[in-house]
Coordinates of C-alpha atoms in Angstrom, one line a residue:
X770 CA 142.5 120.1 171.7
X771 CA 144.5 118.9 168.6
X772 CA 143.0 115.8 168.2
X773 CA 139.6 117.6 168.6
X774 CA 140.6 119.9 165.8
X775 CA 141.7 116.8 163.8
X776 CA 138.6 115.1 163.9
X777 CA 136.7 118.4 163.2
X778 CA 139.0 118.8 160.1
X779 CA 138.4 115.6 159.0
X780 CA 134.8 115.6 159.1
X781 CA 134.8 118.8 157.5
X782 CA 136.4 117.3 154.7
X783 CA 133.6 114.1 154.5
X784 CA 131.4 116.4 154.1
X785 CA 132.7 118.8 151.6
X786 CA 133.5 115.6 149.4
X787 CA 129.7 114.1 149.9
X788 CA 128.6 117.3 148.9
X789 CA 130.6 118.2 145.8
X790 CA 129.9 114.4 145.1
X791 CA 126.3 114.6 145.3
X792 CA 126.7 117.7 142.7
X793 CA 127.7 115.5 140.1
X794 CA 126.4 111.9 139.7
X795 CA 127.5 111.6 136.5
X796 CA 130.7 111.8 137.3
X797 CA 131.8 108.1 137.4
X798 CA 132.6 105.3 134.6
X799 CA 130.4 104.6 132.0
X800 CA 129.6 101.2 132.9
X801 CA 128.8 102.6 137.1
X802 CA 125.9 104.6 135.7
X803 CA 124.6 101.8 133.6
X804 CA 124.6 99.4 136.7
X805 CA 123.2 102.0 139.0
X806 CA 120.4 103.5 136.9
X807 CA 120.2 101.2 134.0
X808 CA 120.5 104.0 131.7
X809 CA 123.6 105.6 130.0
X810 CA 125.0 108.9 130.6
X811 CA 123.6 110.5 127.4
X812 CA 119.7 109.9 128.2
X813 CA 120.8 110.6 131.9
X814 CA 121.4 114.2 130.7
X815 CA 118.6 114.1 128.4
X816 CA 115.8 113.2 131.5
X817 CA 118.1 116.3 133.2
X818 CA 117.4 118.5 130.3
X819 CA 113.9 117.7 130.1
X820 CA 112.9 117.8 133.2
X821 CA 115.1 120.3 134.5
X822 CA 112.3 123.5 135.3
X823 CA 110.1 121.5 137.4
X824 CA 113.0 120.4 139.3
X825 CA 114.4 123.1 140.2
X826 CA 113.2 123.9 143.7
X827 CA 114.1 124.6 147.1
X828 CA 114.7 121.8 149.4
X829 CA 114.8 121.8 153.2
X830 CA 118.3 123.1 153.6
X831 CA 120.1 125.5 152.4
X832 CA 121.0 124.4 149.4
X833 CA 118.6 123.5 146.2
X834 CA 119.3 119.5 145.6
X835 CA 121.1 119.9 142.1
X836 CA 118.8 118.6 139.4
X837 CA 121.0 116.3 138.3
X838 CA 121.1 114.5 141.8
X839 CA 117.0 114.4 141.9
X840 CA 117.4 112.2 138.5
X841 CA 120.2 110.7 139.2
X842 CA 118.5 109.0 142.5
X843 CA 115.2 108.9 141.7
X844 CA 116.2 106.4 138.9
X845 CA 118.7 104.7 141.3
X846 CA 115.4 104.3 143.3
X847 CA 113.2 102.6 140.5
X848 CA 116.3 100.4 139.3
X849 CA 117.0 99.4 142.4
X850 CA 113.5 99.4 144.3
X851 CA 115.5 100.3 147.6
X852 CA 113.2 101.9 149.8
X853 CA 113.5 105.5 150.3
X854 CA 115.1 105.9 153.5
X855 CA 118.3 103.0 152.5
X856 CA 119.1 105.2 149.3
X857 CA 118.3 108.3 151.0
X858 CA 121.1 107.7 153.3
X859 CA 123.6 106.8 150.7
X860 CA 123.5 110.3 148.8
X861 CA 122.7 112.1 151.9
X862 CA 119.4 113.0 151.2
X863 CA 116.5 112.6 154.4
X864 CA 113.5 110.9 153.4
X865 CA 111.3 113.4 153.4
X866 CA 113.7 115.1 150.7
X867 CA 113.5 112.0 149.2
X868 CA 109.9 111.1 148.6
X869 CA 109.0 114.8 147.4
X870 CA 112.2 114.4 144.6
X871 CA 110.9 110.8 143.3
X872 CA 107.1 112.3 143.3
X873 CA 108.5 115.5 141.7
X874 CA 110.3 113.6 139.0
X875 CA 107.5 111.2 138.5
X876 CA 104.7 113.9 138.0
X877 CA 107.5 115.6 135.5
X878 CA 107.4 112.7 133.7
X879 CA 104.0 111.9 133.4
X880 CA 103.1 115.4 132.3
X881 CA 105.2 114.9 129.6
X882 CA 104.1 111.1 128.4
X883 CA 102.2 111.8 125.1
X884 CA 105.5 113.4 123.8
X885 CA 107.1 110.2 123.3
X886 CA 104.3 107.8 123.9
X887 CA 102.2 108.2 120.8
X888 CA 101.2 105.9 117.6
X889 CA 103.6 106.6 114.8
X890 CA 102.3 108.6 111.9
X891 CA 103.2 110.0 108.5
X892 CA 107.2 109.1 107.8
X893 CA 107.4 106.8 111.5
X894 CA 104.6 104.7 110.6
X895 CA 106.1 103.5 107.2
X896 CA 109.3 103.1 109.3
X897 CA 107.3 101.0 111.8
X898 CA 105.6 99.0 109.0
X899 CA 108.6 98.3 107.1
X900 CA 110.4 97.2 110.4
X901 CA 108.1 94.9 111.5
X902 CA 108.2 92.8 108.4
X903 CA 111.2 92.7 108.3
X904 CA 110.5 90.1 111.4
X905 CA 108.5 87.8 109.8
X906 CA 107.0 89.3 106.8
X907 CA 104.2 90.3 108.2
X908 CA 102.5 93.3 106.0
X909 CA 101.2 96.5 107.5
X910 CA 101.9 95.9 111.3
X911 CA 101.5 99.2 113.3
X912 CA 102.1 97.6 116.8
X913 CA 101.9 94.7 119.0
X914 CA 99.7 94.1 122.2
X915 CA 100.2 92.5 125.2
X916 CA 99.4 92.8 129.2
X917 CA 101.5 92.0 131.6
X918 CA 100.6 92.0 135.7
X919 CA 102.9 94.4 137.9
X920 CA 102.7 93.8 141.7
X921 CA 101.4 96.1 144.1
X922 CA 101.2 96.7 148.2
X923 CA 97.9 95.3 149.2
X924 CA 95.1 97.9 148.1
X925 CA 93.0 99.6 150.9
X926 CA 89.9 99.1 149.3
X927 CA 88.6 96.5 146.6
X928 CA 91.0 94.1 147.5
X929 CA 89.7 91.2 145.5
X930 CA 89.9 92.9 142.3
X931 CA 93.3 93.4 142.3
X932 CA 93.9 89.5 143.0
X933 CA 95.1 87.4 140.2
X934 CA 95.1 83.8 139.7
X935 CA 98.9 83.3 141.3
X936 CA 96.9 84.8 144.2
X937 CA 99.2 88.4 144.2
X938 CA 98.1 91.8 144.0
X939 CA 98.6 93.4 140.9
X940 CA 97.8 96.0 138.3
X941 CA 97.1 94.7 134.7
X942 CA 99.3 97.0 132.3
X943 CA 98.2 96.8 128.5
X944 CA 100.9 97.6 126.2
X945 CA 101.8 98.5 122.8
X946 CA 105.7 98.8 121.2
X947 CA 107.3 98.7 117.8
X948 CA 110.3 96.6 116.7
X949 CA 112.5 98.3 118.7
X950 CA 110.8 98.1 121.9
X951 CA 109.7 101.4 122.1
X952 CA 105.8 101.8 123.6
X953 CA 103.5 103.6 122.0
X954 CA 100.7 103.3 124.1
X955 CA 100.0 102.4 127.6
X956 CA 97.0 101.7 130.0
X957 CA 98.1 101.5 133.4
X958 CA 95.1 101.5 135.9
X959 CA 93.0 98.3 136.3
X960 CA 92.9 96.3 138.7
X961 CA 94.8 92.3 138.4
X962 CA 91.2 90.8 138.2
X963 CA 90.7 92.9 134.6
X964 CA 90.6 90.6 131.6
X965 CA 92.5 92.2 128.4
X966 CA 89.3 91.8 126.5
X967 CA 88.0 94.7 129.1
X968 CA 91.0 96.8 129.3
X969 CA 91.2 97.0 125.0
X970 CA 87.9 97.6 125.2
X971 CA 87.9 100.7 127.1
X972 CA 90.7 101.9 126.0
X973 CA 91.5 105.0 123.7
X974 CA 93.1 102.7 121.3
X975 CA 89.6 100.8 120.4
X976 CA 88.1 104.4 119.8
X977 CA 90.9 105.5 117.6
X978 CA 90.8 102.4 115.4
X979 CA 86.6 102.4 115.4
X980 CA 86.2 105.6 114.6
X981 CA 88.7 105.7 111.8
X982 CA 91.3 107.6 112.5
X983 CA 93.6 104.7 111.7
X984 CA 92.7 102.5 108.9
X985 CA 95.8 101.6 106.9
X986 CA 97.3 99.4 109.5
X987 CA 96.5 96.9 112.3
X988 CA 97.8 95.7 115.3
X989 CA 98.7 92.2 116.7
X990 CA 98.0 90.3 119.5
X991 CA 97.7 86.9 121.2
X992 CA 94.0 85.0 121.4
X993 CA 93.2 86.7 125.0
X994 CA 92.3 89.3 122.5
X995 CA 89.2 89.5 120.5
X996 CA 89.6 89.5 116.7
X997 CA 88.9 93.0 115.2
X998 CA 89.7 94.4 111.3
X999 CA 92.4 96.3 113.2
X1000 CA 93.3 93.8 116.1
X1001 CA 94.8 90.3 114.2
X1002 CA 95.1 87.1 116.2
X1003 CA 96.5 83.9 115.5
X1004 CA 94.0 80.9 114.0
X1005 CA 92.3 78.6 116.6
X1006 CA 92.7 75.7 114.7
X1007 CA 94.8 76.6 111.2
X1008 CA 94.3 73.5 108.4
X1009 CA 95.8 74.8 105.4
X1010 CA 99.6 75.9 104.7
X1011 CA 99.2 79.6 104.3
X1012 CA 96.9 79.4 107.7
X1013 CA 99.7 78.2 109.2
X1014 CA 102.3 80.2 107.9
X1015 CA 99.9 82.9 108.9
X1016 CA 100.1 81.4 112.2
X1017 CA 104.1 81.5 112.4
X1018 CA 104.2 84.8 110.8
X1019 CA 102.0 85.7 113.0
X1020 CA 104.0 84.5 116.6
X1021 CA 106.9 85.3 115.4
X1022 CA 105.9 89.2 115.4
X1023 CA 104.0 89.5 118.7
X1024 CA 106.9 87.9 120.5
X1025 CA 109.0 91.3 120.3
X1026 CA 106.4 92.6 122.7
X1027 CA 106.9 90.2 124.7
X1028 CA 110.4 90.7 125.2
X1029 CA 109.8 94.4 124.8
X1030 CA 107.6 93.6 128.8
X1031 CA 110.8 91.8 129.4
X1032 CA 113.1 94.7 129.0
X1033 CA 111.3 96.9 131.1
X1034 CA 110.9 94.3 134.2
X1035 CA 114.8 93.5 133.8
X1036 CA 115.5 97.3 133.7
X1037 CA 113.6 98.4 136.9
X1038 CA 113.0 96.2 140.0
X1039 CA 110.5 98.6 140.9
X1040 CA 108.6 97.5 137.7
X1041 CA 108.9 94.1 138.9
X1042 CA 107.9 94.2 142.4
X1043 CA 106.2 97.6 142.8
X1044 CA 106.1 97.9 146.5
X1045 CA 105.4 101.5 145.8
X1046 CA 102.4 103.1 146.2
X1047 CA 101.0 106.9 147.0
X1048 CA 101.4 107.1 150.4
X1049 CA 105.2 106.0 149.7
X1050 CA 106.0 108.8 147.7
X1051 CA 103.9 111.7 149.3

């Protein structure tokens, strides 16, 4: 009866201290939270903050799953891309639990996209301009283009449209950032197959820079992209010395998006092998 009571004690205790653990993440070193959700502690709290009313719910048991915990495992889900159940397990959440906090948090997220996904006006866009040539001296730069293929589960439907040429399912993300790798527009919903040309082209940003709502600034972008008054690409075949500074210039810019595409790959492996899809997270 003792040792029955010792092991009930003892268990009691386990679960007391995965419970008050699970009520605050946060609370390890610096450099833990970093390796576990690629982010620090301060925009940890901020994503808390921000998405804190949508969160707050009941769960399955009896307790409502802090929101701190939802954040704090949904983004050990897309830095890790563990699936649901493994990391489920490890802050004693079930799956089900799970999948309805990583939708949750997602959907909070995406409702809140065009607050900090935007092209820069008034003060920010002479901040962005002035940035940017301080790269390479490149004059009036608003952004810089580029696509970059994200792999998906094999689609139910359409299957060949989602193929690219290193024969993977994919989506083909278009992408726009400043100097300091933050994006400022984003198209994520064509298919692999989807030339950039097509995905520019039907795009918000073409109708924002053809019908004038932006005219004292351009964007830049590699040759897969069509040369526009607002879109500059680099020379096919420069001859002259200022057409190939232009040229240098030119590279020397659009490479911060691609190490902005970089950076985001490197921070999530979901971004980089996106095994997730709907039915994961429903």
């Amino acid at each position: 009866m003792a040792a029955l009571l010792r092991i009930q004690e003892r268990n009691r205790i386990r679960r007391e201290r995965i419970f008050r653990d699970r009520l605050d993440p946060l609370a390890v070193p610096e450099e833990d939270l970093i390796r576990k959700y690629r982010l620090p502690r301060a925009e940890i709290i901020n994503l808390v903050e921000l998405s804190g009313e949508d969160l707050e719910r009941a769960t399955n048991r009896s307790h409502s799953v802090p929101v701190a915990v939802q954040v704090a495992t949904s983004l050990r889900f897309f830095a890790s891309g563990t699936f649901q159940n493994v990391l489920g397990d490890s802050c004693g959440l079930s799956q089900p639990t799970m999948s309805r906090i990583i939708n949750s948090f997602t959907e909070s997220l995406v409702r809140r996209v065009n607050e900090f996904v935007y092209l820069p006006a008034g003060r920010e866009k002479r901040k962005t301009i002035a940035e940017f040539a301080a790269v390479s001296n490149f004059p009036n730069v608003l952004g810089v283009i580029d696509g970059t293929h994200v792999p998906i589960k094999s689609p139910s439907e359409n299957v060949h449209l989602y193929i690219k040429s290193k024969n993977f399912h994919s989506i083909n993300v278009q992408l726009v950032c400043d100097k300091n790798y933050f994006v400022m527009d984003v198209v994520l919903k064509w298919p692999g197959s989807t030339h950039e040309s097509f995905i520019l082209r039907n795009s918000s940003l073409t109708q924002i820079f053809e019908n004038g709502i932006i005219t004292d600034g351009w964007l830049l972008g590699d040759s897969g992209y069509p040369s526009k008054p607002w879109l500059l690409t680099p020379l096919r075949n420069p001859v002259s010395l200022e057409e190939l500074r232009y040229n240098n210039s030119h590279r020397t810019t659009t490479c911060v998006v691609e190490r902005c595409i970089g950076v985001l790959k490197s921070a999530s492996d979901v971004y980089i092998h996106l095994v997730v899809d709907c039915s994961m997270i429903k």
